[in-house]
Amino acid sequence: MALCIPLPSCRFRHRPVRSSLERQELFGRIAPVYDNLNDLLSLGQHRIWKRMTVSWTGAKMGDCALDLCCGSGDLAFLLSEKVGSNGKVIGLDFSKEQLSIASCRQGLAPNACYNNIEWVEGDALELPFLMVTLMPLQWVMGYEMWLIKKEPCRRCSRVSVLDFNKSTQPFTNLIQEWMIDNLVVPVATGYGLAKEYEYLKSSIKEFLTGKELERLALQVGFSNARHYEISGASWGTW
Amino acid sequence: MVRASLMLLKDAGRGVCKSLSQILVCPLSKQPLRYSEETNSLISDAIGVSFPIKDDIPCLVPMDGKIIEADDMPKTDGAADLSSKNNQ
């Protein structure tokens, strides 16, 4: 499966999104409690989802992997274990606060293979890489990762994405919205981050559905694309 | 001990791991970057912008870039020759 990048000029509806600076500042604010909230809000399930996502990349010893929107590094660390000391993992995020946490975790971790991770502060929509130099590699994209609009890397092997899911079932979406309003936001309020998590509901509405994501991946050059709904269709990985 | 291992991976006096420095490019011009030991930053000579390195992490968000003043840009051989001729 090749890696896609440019978003085609628009068979899909144009959606207004928060500015890059707003998103950057938002993730910077939630950085100190991001990991704890992930644990709490998913009841620890996010660890399983992330292992699934990484396993589907097919990353193996000696490979090079790129984790876009790596946040505090959960996926990068899992990739690091897969590719081993002879491999390389690059974790990229545009939040310096998240990267700082990732870097600290790396320094404190006893696992020597984590030495193969390099952190880069960057914008996934303006990547500081020449794609051709990263082949072959696997990409893992974390939360809130939009399809990126850059030059295609048609020879990368696999992309795996984990994110909230926009279901085609109205009832499922209703349950998801209820959980955000009545569980996620109240818990986040306790950390003083109500506004930062309130945006989730409107953000998810702007997502593409699983089928739309599959079609888009094929359209931009992937040979195969598959979207899986997980955790009651509130999340998806593809 | 892990931190010491990380430092050993970097070139002596360099702020970025060598293998990483070989694949990074300017996020705007997509041209190669040059490491400046003096300022501990990555320089995009193509567009005259420098990107800082903080805590060993290259900051390559376009907004992080700072335009390099003309006087701070490295002189080419031609410019240096011209300068020395003018001083004679």
Tab-separated table of C-alpha atoms in Angstrom, chain A residues 15 76 79 89 119 133 157 173 211 213 225 235:
chain	number	residue	atom	x	y	z
A	15	ARG	CA	-14.978	22.347	5.676
A	76	ALA	CA	6.363	6.301	18.496
A	79	LEU	CA	6.996	1.654	16.732
A	89	VAL	CA	11.466	6.332	14.293
A	119	TRP	CA	11.616	14.164	17.767
A	133	THR	CA	14.323	10.115	1.450
A	157	SER	CA	4.662	1.154	2.165
A	173	ASN	CA	-23.217	9.624	16.444
A	211	LYS	CA	-16.015	4.786	3.510
A	213	LEU	CA	-11.632	7.838	3.856
A	225	ALA	CA	-7.478	0.914	1.989
A	235	TRP	CA	-13.131	5.280	17.094
